[in-house]
Amino acid sequence: MAERRDSLWRRAGRQLMKRRGVVICFVIIACYLLVALLGILGLLPDYQERVGDSYDPPSASFALMLGTDIFGRSVVYKILAGTKTAMLIGLVVPAIAVPIGVTLGALGGYFGGRVDAFIVWFFSVISSVPYILIVIAISFVLGKGMLAICVAMGTVGWVGLCRLVRGEFIKHRHREYALASRLLGAGDLTIIFRHILPNVIHVAIITASLQVLGAIKSEVILTYLGVGIQDGSSWGTMISDAAGELVQGIFWPLIGVVFSMFFVIYALNVVGDALRDALDPKLLD
Amino acid sequence: MLAYTIRRLLYMFPVLLGVAALVFSLFNTVGEDPVRVALGQHATPESIADLEAQWGLDQPLYKQFLDFLVQIATFDYGRSYDTGEKLSDMFAAGAPVSLSLTLPPFVIGLILNVSLGLLIAYYRGSWLDRFSTALFIGAMSISYLAYIIGFQYVLAYRMDWFPISGYEPGIEGLQFLLLPWIIYLVVSVGPDVRMYRTVFLDETGADYVRTARAKGVSENRMLFGHVLKNAMIPIVTYSMVAVPFLILGAFLMERFFSLPGIGDLMITAINNGDFPVLKGLTMLIAMGYSLIVLLTDIVYAWVDPRVSLS
């Protein structure tokens, strides 16, 4: 069993590495993560600093490559600071949502009965309430900002994954290998986490990869609604500001942000698809 | 079948009760204090106490919750803290606006995107498939907000093809709705077509397709006759759950194009801590959602007898 599992992962890895487009996308994501890491270490240039006049158009130097904003701050530096924010949110949200979704889905699907009824009830309730309302309510409690939107998106984002994992566990719990390990005296938790989970974890990996980009895109909208990042170091703030700037003919901040977002979201989309192709047993020949 | 319907209908109650409890606790115990929002900086202890009494917020929590349940049962959610209007009137005024914003592009999009998905599934593996995949992923990689801002600026402000914002009821209102419809369609085409393509491709791997091929059914007949029919179940599931949220409208679009719909109402209510409106809207949407899920499930059980047995 262990040998076959390893070969599935190794085969998936080989399959991903063979596709040049996917490798390029991994490199793009790695670059964005590197920027985020530099930001966390405090090595990015200070985006608050004035580098020119208000709304200087783009020019040759690195700081002025995409011009300046209303306060004369470098748009490039702001985008880099926004990259840090976006990547952090993209990593923290799945880190909250995936463990909740997997655990509840596994417990519900495996045990069935009352446990399952409760878990199904719980996610039915959450999915009946408009997503945006829960997120905004949570950010009222925790105060506006990074922490609030991460927790909010994390505590709402597990529902879809929970459904999928639950469905997989229902399929797997009566399979021969699960019955066999029960006969050999394995406890419920061992069967869930040692035996069944490795067979369904690909669902979580695929969902997590899509959640990263979902979180980055949601941050923009939440920031526009005024519950997101407050200090301006976010792509959402920059896009919201662009609405007023375009009318004055100031287009460079918007172009800069849209492209910065475009590359990383595109790469994440491609990687998500490639992971599904490589890991979903249904698609394997 | 009847037993199944009744069982599912009864199941709506615990879910709606859960929604009521969630909404109540989010806004009555943890949210911003509406009294302070309404009175602003000039609040005195007396005026706070007065307003709390007027809004029933001085009652114990369990009493407030019971009142809320009565409101839900009677569909009477009271008046807005902000404007004093009845929620039912506000809802009746906003719902047509939101629906005229979202329903036409939803229907057009459903037909268009299913057709595109089928077309691309038919030409799977060809240059068309690869090109459209790249194009749609690209379209999905741009922020929704950037689409609205960009389209509004270029098509309405610069080109002057559409009015920038506004709303009028009736046929004259159409000019204000066209641009939001276009944005709706552009934003939904990527994820929807990719979803439908996957659905069709999943079906083409099924046993009945192999059987049909083996007995000599042509590729066209197989795709349009057999696969399309079977794929309707996932397509209906995927699209139906969006229906209750159509009433909510596309709240960002309602903001940018000044359309006085339900989404705009909700954002305003959030900003003002207008609890009766928020609680009422949420309950109505949750009820709509539960009903649609129920209807879809009953339709399945009717179409596919295996469903009601489990």
Coordinates of C-alpha atoms in Angstrom, one line a residue:
Chain A
M1 CA 0.0 0.0 0.0
A2 CA 2.7 2.5 1.0
E3 CA 4.7 1.7 -2.1
R4 CA 1.8 2.4 -4.4
R5 CA 1.0 5.6 -2.6
D6 CA 4.6 6.8 -3.1
S7 CA 4.5 6.0 -6.7
L8 CA 1.3 8.0 -7.2
W9 CA 2.9 11.1 -5.7
R10 CA 6.2 10.5 -7.5
R11 CA 4.3 10.0 -10.8
A12 CA 2.4 13.2 -10.1
G13 CA 5.6 15.1 -9.5
R14 CA 7.2 13.7 -12.7
Q15 CA 4.0 14.6 -14.7
L16 CA 4.1 18.2 -13.4
M17 CA 7.8 18.6 -14.1
K18 CA 7.4 17.4 -17.7
R19 CA 5.0 20.3 -18.5
R20 CA 7.0 23.4 -19.3
G21 CA 4.1 25.8 -18.8
V22 CA 3.5 24.4 -15.3
V23 CA 7.2 24.7 -14.3
I24 CA 7.1 28.3 -15.5
C25 CA 4.1 28.9 -13.3
F26 CA 5.8 27.4 -10.3
V27 CA 8.7 29.7 -10.9
I28 CA 6.4 32.7 -11.1
I29 CA 4.7 31.7 -7.8
A30 CA 8.1 31.2 -6.2
C31 CA 9.1 34.8 -7.2
Y32 CA 6.0 36.3 -5.6
L33 CA 6.7 34.2 -2.5
L34 CA 10.3 35.5 -2.4
V35 CA 9.0 39.1 -2.6
A36 CA 6.6 38.3 0.3
L37 CA 9.5 36.8 2.3
L38 CA 11.6 39.9 1.7
G39 CA 8.7 41.9 2.9
I40 CA 8.3 39.9 6.1
L41 CA 12.0 40.3 6.8
G42 CA 11.7 44.1 6.2
L43 CA 14.0 44.1 3.2
L44 CA 11.5 45.7 0.8
P45 CA 11.9 49.5 0.1
D46 CA 9.6 51.7 2.2
Y47 CA 6.4 52.3 0.1
Q48 CA 5.5 55.2 2.4
E49 CA 8.5 57.3 1.3
R50 CA 8.0 60.1 -1.2
V51 CA 10.0 59.5 -4.3
G52 CA 8.6 62.2 -6.6
D53 CA 5.7 64.6 -7.1
S54 CA 2.0 63.7 -7.0
Y55 CA 1.1 61.5 -9.9
D56 CA 4.4 61.5 -11.8
P57 CA 4.0 59.4 -14.9
P58 CA 6.2 56.3 -15.4
S59 CA 9.9 57.0 -16.1
A60 CA 13.2 55.1 -16.4
S61 CA 14.3 54.4 -12.8
F62 CA 13.2 51.3 -10.9
A63 CA 11.2 53.2 -8.2
L64 CA 9.5 55.4 -10.9
M65 CA 8.9 52.5 -13.4
L66 CA 5.2 52.8 -12.8
G67 CA 5.1 56.4 -11.7
T68 CA 3.9 57.8 -8.4
D69 CA 0.5 58.0 -6.6
I70 CA -1.3 61.0 -5.2
F71 CA 1.3 61.5 -2.3
G72 CA 4.3 61.0 -4.6
R73 CA 4.9 57.4 -3.4
S74 CA 6.4 54.9 -5.8
V75 CA 3.7 52.6 -7.3
V76 CA 6.2 49.8 -7.8
Y77 CA 7.1 49.9 -4.0
K78 CA 3.4 49.9 -3.2
I79 CA 2.8 46.9 -5.5
L80 CA 5.7 45.0 -3.8
A81 CA 4.2 45.8 -0.4
G82 CA 0.8 44.6 -1.7
T83 CA 2.4 41.4 -2.9
K84 CA 3.5 40.7 0.6
T85 CA 0.0 41.3 1.9
A86 CA -1.6 39.2 -0.9
M87 CA 0.7 36.2 -0.4
L88 CA 0.3 36.2 3.3
I89 CA -3.5 36.2 3.0
G90 CA -3.2 33.5 0.3
L91 CA -1.2 31.3 2.7
V92 CA -3.1 32.0 5.9
V93 CA -6.6 31.5 4.7
P94 CA -6.1 27.9 3.4
A95 CA -4.0 27.2 6.5
I96 CA -7.2 27.9 8.6
A97 CA -9.8 26.5 6.2
V98 CA -8.2 23.3 5.1
P99 CA -7.6 21.7 8.5
I100 CA -11.2 22.6 9.6
G101 CA -12.7 21.3 6.3
V102 CA -10.7 18.1 6.3
T103 CA -11.3 17.2 9.9
L104 CA -15.1 17.9 9.9
G105 CA -15.5 16.2 6.5
A106 CA -13.5 13.2 7.7
L107 CA -15.5 12.8 11.0
G108 CA -18.8 13.3 9.3
G109 CA -18.2 11.0 6.4
Y110 CA -16.5 8.3 8.5
F111 CA -18.8 8.1 11.5
G112 CA -22.1 9.0 9.8
G113 CA -25.2 9.1 12.1
R114 CA -25.5 11.9 14.6
V115 CA -22.0 13.3 14.1
D116 CA -22.6 13.5 10.4
A117 CA -26.1 15.0 10.8
F118 CA -24.6 17.7 13.0
I119 CA -21.8 18.5 10.6
V120 CA -24.1 18.6 7.6
W121 CA -26.4 20.9 9.5
F122 CA -23.5 23.2 10.5
F123 CA -22.3 23.6 6.9
S124 CA -25.8 24.0 5.5
V125 CA -26.4 26.9 7.9
I126 CA -23.1 28.6 7.0
S127 CA -23.7 28.2 3.2
S128 CA -27.2 29.6 3.5
V129 CA -25.9 32.9 4.7
P130 CA -24.4 35.3 2.1
Y131 CA -20.6 34.9 2.4
I132 CA -19.9 38.6 2.4
L133 CA -22.2 39.1 5.4
I134 CA -20.4 36.6 7.7
V135 CA -17.0 38.0 6.7
I136 CA -18.1 41.6 7.4
A137 CA -19.6 40.6 10.8
I138 CA -16.4 38.8 11.8
S139 CA -14.3 41.8 10.9
F140 CA -16.6 44.0 13.1
V141 CA -15.6 41.8 16.0
L142 CA -11.9 41.5 15.3
G143 CA -11.4 45.0 14.1
K144 CA -10.6 45.8 10.5
G145 CA -7.4 44.6 8.9
M146 CA -5.3 41.6 8.0
L147 CA -6.2 39.4 10.9
A148 CA -9.9 39.9 10.6
I149 CA -10.1 39.1 6.9
C150 CA -7.9 36.1 7.2
V151 CA -9.9 34.6 10.1
A152 CA -13.2 35.6 8.4
M153 CA -12.3 34.0 5.1
G154 CA -10.8 31.0 6.8
T155 CA -13.9 30.3 9.0
V156 CA -16.2 30.5 6.0
G157 CA -13.9 28.9 3.4
W158 CA -13.9 25.3 4.7
V159 CA -17.5 24.5 3.7
G160 CA -16.8 23.4 0.1
L161 CA -13.8 21.3 1.0
C162 CA -15.8 19.7 3.9
R163 CA -18.5 18.6 1.5
L164 CA -15.9 17.0 -0.8
V165 CA -13.9 15.3 1.9
R166 CA -17.1 14.0 3.5
G167 CA -18.2 12.5 0.2
E168 CA -14.8 10.8 -0.3
F169 CA -14.9 9.3 3.3
I170 CA -18.4 7.9 2.7
K171 CA -17.0 6.1 -0.4
H172 CA -13.9 4.9 1.4
R173 CA -15.2 3.8 4.8
H174 CA -16.5 0.5 3.7
R175 CA -13.7 -0.4 1.3
E176 CA -11.8 -3.6 2.0
Y177 CA -8.7 -2.0 3.2
A178 CA -10.5 0.0 5.8
L179 CA -12.4 -3.1 7.0
A180 CA -9.1 -5.1 7.0
S181 CA -7.3 -2.7 9.2
R182 CA -10.3 -2.6 11.6
L183 CA -10.2 -6.4 11.7
L184 CA -6.5 -6.1 12.6
G185 CA -7.5 -4.0 15.6
A186 CA -6.9 -0.5 14.3
G187 CA -8.9 2.3 16.1
D188 CA -11.2 4.8 14.3
L189 CA -8.7 7.6 14.4
T190 CA -5.9 5.4 13.0
I191 CA -8.2 4.3 10.1
I192 CA -9.3 7.9 9.5
F193 CA -5.9 9.5 9.5
R194 CA -3.4 6.8 8.7
H195 CA -5.4 4.8 6.1
I196 CA -8.2 6.7 4.5
L197 CA -6.9 10.3 4.7
P198 CA -3.9 9.6 2.4
N199 CA -6.3 8.3 -0.2
V200 CA -8.4 11.5 -0.2
I201 CA -5.9 14.2 0.6
H202 CA -5.5 15.1 -3.1
V203 CA -8.9 16.7 -2.8
A204 CA -7.6 19.0 -0.1
I205 CA -4.5 19.9 -2.0
I206 CA -6.4 20.8 -5.1
T207 CA -8.9 22.9 -3.1
A208 CA -6.2 24.6 -1.2
S209 CA -4.4 25.7 -4.4
L210 CA -7.6 27.2 -5.6
Q211 CA -8.3 28.8 -2.2
V212 CA -5.0 30.7 -2.4
L213 CA -6.2 32.6 -5.5
G214 CA -9.7 33.0 -4.1
A215 CA -8.4 34.6 -1.0
I216 CA -6.2 37.0 -3.0
K217 CA -9.2 38.0 -5.2
S218 CA -11.5 38.4 -2.2
E219 CA -9.0 40.7 -0.4
V220 CA -9.5 43.2 -3.2
I221 CA -13.3 43.3 -2.8
L222 CA -13.2 43.3 1.0
T223 CA -10.7 46.2 1.0
Y224 CA -13.0 48.1 -1.4
L225 CA -15.9 47.6 1.1
G226 CA -13.7 49.1 3.8
V227 CA -13.2 46.0 6.0
G228 CA -9.8 45.0 4.5
I229 CA -6.2 46.2 4.9
Q230 CA -6.2 49.7 6.3
D231 CA -2.6 51.0 5.8
G232 CA -2.7 51.1 2.0
S233 CA -0.2 48.3 1.4
S234 CA -2.7 46.2 -0.6
W235 CA -3.7 45.6 -4.2
G236 CA -7.3 46.1 -3.1
T237 CA -6.6 49.7 -2.0
M238 CA -4.8 50.5 -5.2
I239 CA -7.6 49.1 -7.4
S240 CA -10.2 51.0 -5.4
D241 CA -8.3 54.2 -5.7
A242 CA -8.0 53.7 -9.4
A243 CA -11.7 54.5 -9.9
G244 CA -11.1 58.2 -9.1
E245 CA -7.7 58.3 -10.7
L246 CA -8.7 57.1 -14.2
V247 CA -11.0 60.1 -14.7
Q248 CA -8.0 62.3 -14.2
G249 CA -6.1 60.3 -16.8
I250 CA -3.9 58.5 -14.2
F251 CA -3.8 55.0 -15.5
W252 CA -0.4 53.6 -14.4
P253 CA -1.3 52.5 -10.8
L254 CA -4.3 50.4 -12.1
I255 CA -2.3 48.9 -15.0
G256 CA 0.6 48.0 -12.6
V257 CA -1.7 46.3 -10.1
V258 CA -3.8 44.5 -12.6
F259 CA -0.7 43.0 -14.2
S260 CA 0.9 42.1 -10.9
M261 CA -2.3 40.3 -9.9
F262 CA -2.8 38.8 -13.3
F263 CA 0.5 36.8 -13.4
V264 CA 0.2 35.3 -10.0
I265 CA -3.5 34.4 -10.3
Y266 CA -2.9 32.9 -13.8
A267 CA 0.0 30.9 -12.4
L268 CA -2.1 29.6 -9.5
N269 CA -4.9 28.7 -11.8
V270 CA -2.6 26.7 -14.1
V271 CA -1.0 25.0 -11.1
G272 CA -4.4 24.2 -9.6
D273 CA -5.5 22.6 -12.9
A274 CA -2.2 20.7 -13.2
L275 CA -2.5 19.4 -9.7
R276 CA -6.0 18.1 -10.4
D277 CA -4.8 16.4 -13.6
A278 CA -1.9 14.8 -11.8
L279 CA -3.5 13.8 -8.5
D280 CA -7.1 12.9 -9.3
P281 CA -7.3 9.1 -9.6
K282 CA -10.3 9.4 -11.8
L283 CA -8.2 11.1 -14.5
L284 CA -5.3 8.6 -14.3
D285 CA -5.3 6.0 -17.0
Chain B
M1 CA -41.1 10.1 -3.1
L2 CA -43.7 11.9 -0.9
A3 CA -42.0 10.7 2.3
Y4 CA -38.7 12.0 0.9
T5 CA -40.2 15.4 0.1
I6 CA -41.7 15.7 3.5
R7 CA -38.4 14.7 5.2
R8 CA -36.5 17.3 3.2
L9 CA -39.1 19.9 3.9
L10 CA -38.9 19.3 7.6
Y11 CA -35.2 19.5 7.4
M12 CA -35.4 23.2 6.4
F13 CA -36.5 24.1 9.9
P14 CA -33.4 23.2 11.9
V15 CA -31.3 24.8 9.2
L16 CA -33.3 28.0 9.2
L17 CA -33.2 28.0 13.0
G18 CA -29.4 27.7 12.8
V19 CA -29.3 30.6 10.4
A20 CA -31.5 32.7 12.7
A21 CA -29.2 31.9 15.7
L22 CA -26.1 32.7 13.7
V23 CA -27.4 36.0 12.3
F24 CA -28.8 37.0 15.7
S25 CA -25.5 36.3 17.5
L26 CA -23.4 38.0 14.8
F27 CA -25.4 41.2 14.9
N28 CA -27.0 41.4 18.4
T29 CA -24.0 40.3 20.5
V30 CA -20.8 40.9 18.6
G31 CA -21.5 43.5 15.9
E32 CA -21.2 47.3 16.3
D33 CA -23.6 48.9 18.7
P34 CA -26.4 50.3 16.4
V35 CA -27.5 52.8 19.1
R36 CA -24.1 54.4 19.2
V37 CA -23.9 54.5 15.4
A38 CA -27.3 56.1 15.1
L39 CA -26.6 58.8 17.8
G40 CA -23.1 59.5 16.8
Q41 CA -20.9 61.7 19.0
H42 CA -23.7 63.5 20.7
A43 CA -25.0 60.5 22.6
T44 CA -26.0 61.0 26.2
P45 CA -26.8 58.2 28.6
E46 CA -30.4 59.2 28.5
S47 CA -30.7 59.3 24.7
I48 CA -29.0 55.9 24.5
A49 CA -31.4 54.4 27.0
D50 CA -34.3 55.9 25.2
L51 CA -33.3 54.5 21.8
E52 CA -32.5 51.1 23.3
A53 CA -35.9 50.9 24.8
Q54 CA -37.5 52.0 21.5
W55 CA -35.7 49.3 19.5
G56 CA -36.2 46.7 22.2
L57 CA -32.5 46.3 22.8
D58 CA -32.9 46.7 26.6
Q59 CA -34.8 43.3 26.7
P60 CA -32.9 40.2 27.8
L61 CA -31.2 38.4 24.9
Y62 CA -33.4 35.3 24.9
K63 CA -36.5 37.6 24.7
Q64 CA -34.9 39.5 21.7
F65 CA -34.2 36.2 20.1
L66 CA -37.8 35.0 20.6
D67 CA -39.0 38.2 19.1
F68 CA -36.7 37.6 16.1
L69 CA -38.2 34.2 15.6
V70 CA -41.7 35.6 15.7
Q71 CA -40.6 38.2 13.0
I72 CA -39.3 35.3 10.9
A73 CA -42.5 33.3 11.2
T74 CA -44.7 36.3 10.3
F75 CA -42.3 37.8 7.6
D76 CA -42.5 41.1 9.5
Y77 CA -39.0 42.3 10.1
G78 CA -40.0 45.7 11.4
R79 CA -38.6 49.0 10.3
S80 CA -35.1 50.1 9.3
Y81 CA -33.2 51.9 12.1
D82 CA -31.8 54.2 9.5
T83 CA -34.8 55.4 7.4
G84 CA -37.7 54.1 9.4
E85 CA -39.1 52.4 6.3
K86 CA -40.6 48.9 6.6
L87 CA -38.2 46.2 5.4
S88 CA -40.9 44.6 3.3
D89 CA -41.3 47.9 1.4
M90 CA -37.5 48.3 1.0
F91 CA -37.3 44.7 -0.2
A92 CA -40.1 45.2 -2.7
A93 CA -38.5 48.3 -4.1
G94 CA -35.0 46.8 -4.3
A95 CA -35.7 43.3 -5.6
P96 CA -36.9 44.2 -9.1
V97 CA -33.8 46.4 -9.6
S98 CA -31.5 43.6 -8.5
L99 CA -33.3 41.0 -10.5
S100 CA -33.3 43.2 -13.6
L101 CA -29.5 43.5 -13.1
T102 CA -28.8 39.8 -12.6
L103 CA -31.5 37.7 -14.1
P104 CA -31.1 38.5 -17.8
P105 CA -27.3 37.9 -17.9
F106 CA -27.8 34.8 -15.7
V107 CA -30.2 33.3 -18.3
I108 CA -28.2 34.4 -21.3
G109 CA -25.0 33.3 -19.6
L110 CA -26.4 29.9 -18.8
I111 CA -27.4 29.2 -22.4
L112 CA -24.2 30.8 -23.8
N113 CA -21.8 29.1 -21.4
V114 CA -23.3 25.7 -21.6
S115 CA -23.2 25.9 -25.4
L116 CA -19.6 27.0 -25.3
G117 CA -18.7 24.3 -22.8
L118 CA -20.3 21.7 -25.1
L119 CA -18.5 23.1 -28.1
I120 CA -15.1 23.0 -26.4
A121 CA -15.7 19.6 -25.0
Y122 CA -16.6 18.4 -28.6
Y123 CA -13.2 19.8 -29.8
R124 CA -11.3 18.6 -26.7
G125 CA -7.5 18.5 -27.2
S126 CA -7.6 20.7 -30.3
W127 CA -6.1 24.1 -30.7
L128 CA -9.5 25.6 -29.9
D129 CA -9.6 23.8 -26.5
R130 CA -6.1 25.0 -25.6
F131 CA -6.6 28.5 -26.9
S132 CA -9.9 28.9 -25.0
T133 CA -8.5 27.5 -21.8
A134 CA -5.6 30.0 -21.9
L135 CA -8.1 32.8 -22.7
F136 CA -10.5 31.9 -20.0
I137 CA -7.9 31.5 -17.3
G138 CA -6.6 34.9 -18.3
A139 CA -10.1 36.4 -18.0
M140 CA -10.4 34.8 -14.5
S141 CA -7.1 36.3 -13.4
I142 CA -8.3 39.9 -13.5
S143 CA -10.0 41.3 -10.4
Y144 CA -13.8 41.7 -10.6
L145 CA -13.3 45.2 -9.3
A146 CA -10.8 46.0 -12.1
Y147 CA -13.3 44.8 -14.7
I148 CA -16.0 47.2 -13.3
I149 CA -13.7 50.2 -13.1
G150 CA -12.1 49.5 -16.5
F151 CA -15.3 48.9 -18.4
Q152 CA -17.1 51.8 -16.8
Y153 CA -14.2 54.1 -17.6
V154 CA -13.5 53.0 -21.2
L155 CA -17.0 52.1 -22.5
A156 CA -19.1 54.7 -20.5
Y157 CA -16.7 57.6 -19.7
R158 CA -14.4 57.6 -22.7
M159 CA -16.5 56.1 -25.5
D160 CA -19.8 57.4 -24.2
W161 CA -21.6 54.3 -25.4
F162 CA -23.5 53.9 -22.1
P163 CA -24.5 56.2 -19.3
I164 CA -22.0 56.2 -16.5
S165 CA -24.5 55.3 -13.8
G166 CA -28.1 55.7 -12.7
Y167 CA -31.4 53.9 -12.8
E168 CA -34.9 54.2 -14.2
P169 CA -37.6 51.7 -13.9
G170 CA -39.2 50.3 -17.1
I171 CA -37.9 50.2 -20.6
E172 CA -35.9 53.5 -20.4
G173 CA -33.8 51.8 -17.6
L174 CA -32.4 49.4 -20.1
Q175 CA -29.6 51.8 -21.2
F176 CA -28.3 51.8 -17.6
L177 CA -28.4 48.0 -17.3
L178 CA -26.6 47.1 -20.6
L179 CA -23.1 47.7 -19.4
P180 CA -23.6 45.9 -16.1
W181 CA -25.0 42.9 -18.0
I182 CA -21.9 42.9 -20.3
I183 CA -19.6 42.9 -17.3
Y184 CA -21.6 40.1 -15.6
L185 CA -21.3 38.0 -18.8
V186 CA -17.6 38.7 -19.2
V187 CA -16.8 37.8 -15.6
S188 CA -18.9 34.6 -15.6
V189 CA -17.8 33.2 -18.9
G190 CA -14.4 31.9 -17.8
P191 CA -15.3 29.9 -14.6
D192 CA -18.7 28.7 -16.1
V193 CA -17.4 27.4 -19.4
R194 CA -14.5 25.7 -17.7
M195 CA -16.9 24.1 -15.2
Y196 CA -19.3 22.9 -18.0
R197 CA -16.4 21.6 -20.1
T198 CA -15.3 19.5 -17.1
V199 CA -18.8 18.2 -16.6
F200 CA -19.1 17.1 -20.2
L201 CA -15.7 15.5 -20.2
D202 CA -16.5 13.6 -17.0
E203 CA -19.6 12.3 -18.7
T204 CA -17.8 11.2 -21.9
G205 CA -15.8 8.8 -19.7
A206 CA -18.9 7.0 -18.4
D207 CA -19.9 3.5 -19.1
Y208 CA -23.0 4.4 -21.0
V209 CA -20.9 6.4 -23.5
R210 CA -18.8 3.4 -24.2
T211 CA -21.9 1.2 -24.7
A212 CA -23.4 3.8 -27.0
R213 CA -20.2 4.0 -29.0
A214 CA -20.0 0.2 -29.1
K215 CA -23.4 -0.1 -30.6
G216 CA -22.5 2.4 -33.2
V217 CA -24.1 5.7 -32.1
S218 CA -22.4 8.6 -34.0
E219 CA -20.2 11.0 -32.0
N220 CA -22.7 13.9 -32.6
R221 CA -25.7 11.9 -31.4
M222 CA -23.8 10.7 -28.4
L223 CA -22.7 14.2 -27.4
F224 CA -26.0 16.0 -28.0
G225 CA -28.4 13.1 -27.3
H226 CA -26.8 11.1 -24.5
V227 CA -24.1 13.2 -22.8
L228 CA -26.1 16.5 -22.7
K229 CA -29.0 14.9 -21.1
N230 CA -27.0 13.2 -18.4
A231 CA -24.9 16.3 -17.8
M232 CA -28.0 18.3 -17.0
I233 CA -27.9 17.1 -13.4
P234 CA -24.6 18.7 -12.5
I235 CA -25.3 21.7 -14.6
V236 CA -28.6 22.3 -12.8
T237 CA -26.9 21.9 -9.4
Y238 CA -24.2 24.3 -10.3
S239 CA -26.4 27.0 -11.6
M240 CA -29.5 26.7 -9.3
V241 CA -27.6 27.4 -6.1
A242 CA -26.8 30.8 -7.6
V243 CA -30.4 31.7 -8.0
P244 CA -31.3 33.1 -4.5
F245 CA -28.1 35.2 -4.6
L246 CA -29.4 36.8 -7.8
I247 CA -31.8 38.8 -5.6
L248 CA -28.8 40.0 -3.7
G249 CA -27.7 41.3 -7.0
A250 CA -24.1 41.9 -7.8
F251 CA -23.6 44.3 -5.0
L252 CA -20.3 45.8 -6.3
M253 CA -22.1 46.6 -9.6
E254 CA -25.0 48.2 -7.8
R255 CA -22.5 50.4 -6.0
F256 CA -20.6 51.5 -9.0
F257 CA -23.6 52.0 -11.3
S258 CA -25.8 53.6 -8.6
L259 CA -28.5 50.9 -9.0
P260 CA -30.8 51.0 -5.9
G261 CA -31.0 47.2 -5.5
I262 CA -30.8 44.7 -2.6
G263 CA -27.0 44.4 -2.6
D264 CA -26.7 48.2 -2.3
L265 CA -29.3 48.1 0.5
M266 CA -27.3 45.5 2.3
I267 CA -24.0 47.4 2.0
T268 CA -25.6 50.6 3.3
A269 CA -27.2 48.6 6.2
I270 CA -23.8 47.1 7.0
N271 CA -22.2 50.6 7.1
N272 CA -25.0 52.0 9.3
G273 CA -25.4 49.0 11.6
D274 CA -29.0 48.8 10.5
F275 CA -29.8 45.4 12.1
P276 CA -33.5 44.9 11.2
V277 CA -32.6 45.3 7.5
L278 CA -29.5 43.0 7.8
K279 CA -31.3 40.3 9.7
G280 CA -34.4 40.4 7.5
L281 CA -32.4 40.3 4.2
T282 CA -30.2 37.5 5.5
M283 CA -33.2 35.4 6.6
L284 CA -35.0 36.0 3.3
I285 CA -31.9 35.0 1.3
A286 CA -31.4 31.9 3.5
M287 CA -35.0 30.9 3.0
G288 CA -34.7 31.3 -0.7
Y289 CA -31.5 29.3 -0.8
S290 CA -33.0 26.5 1.3
L291 CA -36.1 26.4 -0.9
I292 CA -34.0 26.2 -4.1
V293 CA -31.8 23.5 -2.7
L294 CA -34.9 21.6 -1.7
L295 CA -36.5 22.0 -5.1
T296 CA -33.4 20.8 -6.9
D297 CA -33.2 17.8 -4.7
I298 CA -36.8 16.9 -5.3
V299 CA -36.4 17.3 -9.0
Y300 CA -33.4 14.9 -8.8
A301 CA -35.3 12.3 -6.8
W302 CA -38.0 12.5 -9.4
V303 CA -35.6 12.2 -12.3
D304 CA -33.3 9.7 -10.7
P305 CA -34.9 7.2 -8.3
R306 CA -31.6 6.2 -6.8
V307 CA -31.5 9.6 -4.9
S308 CA -34.5 9.2 -2.7
L309 CA -33.4 5.7 -1.5
S310 CA -30.2 7.0 0.2

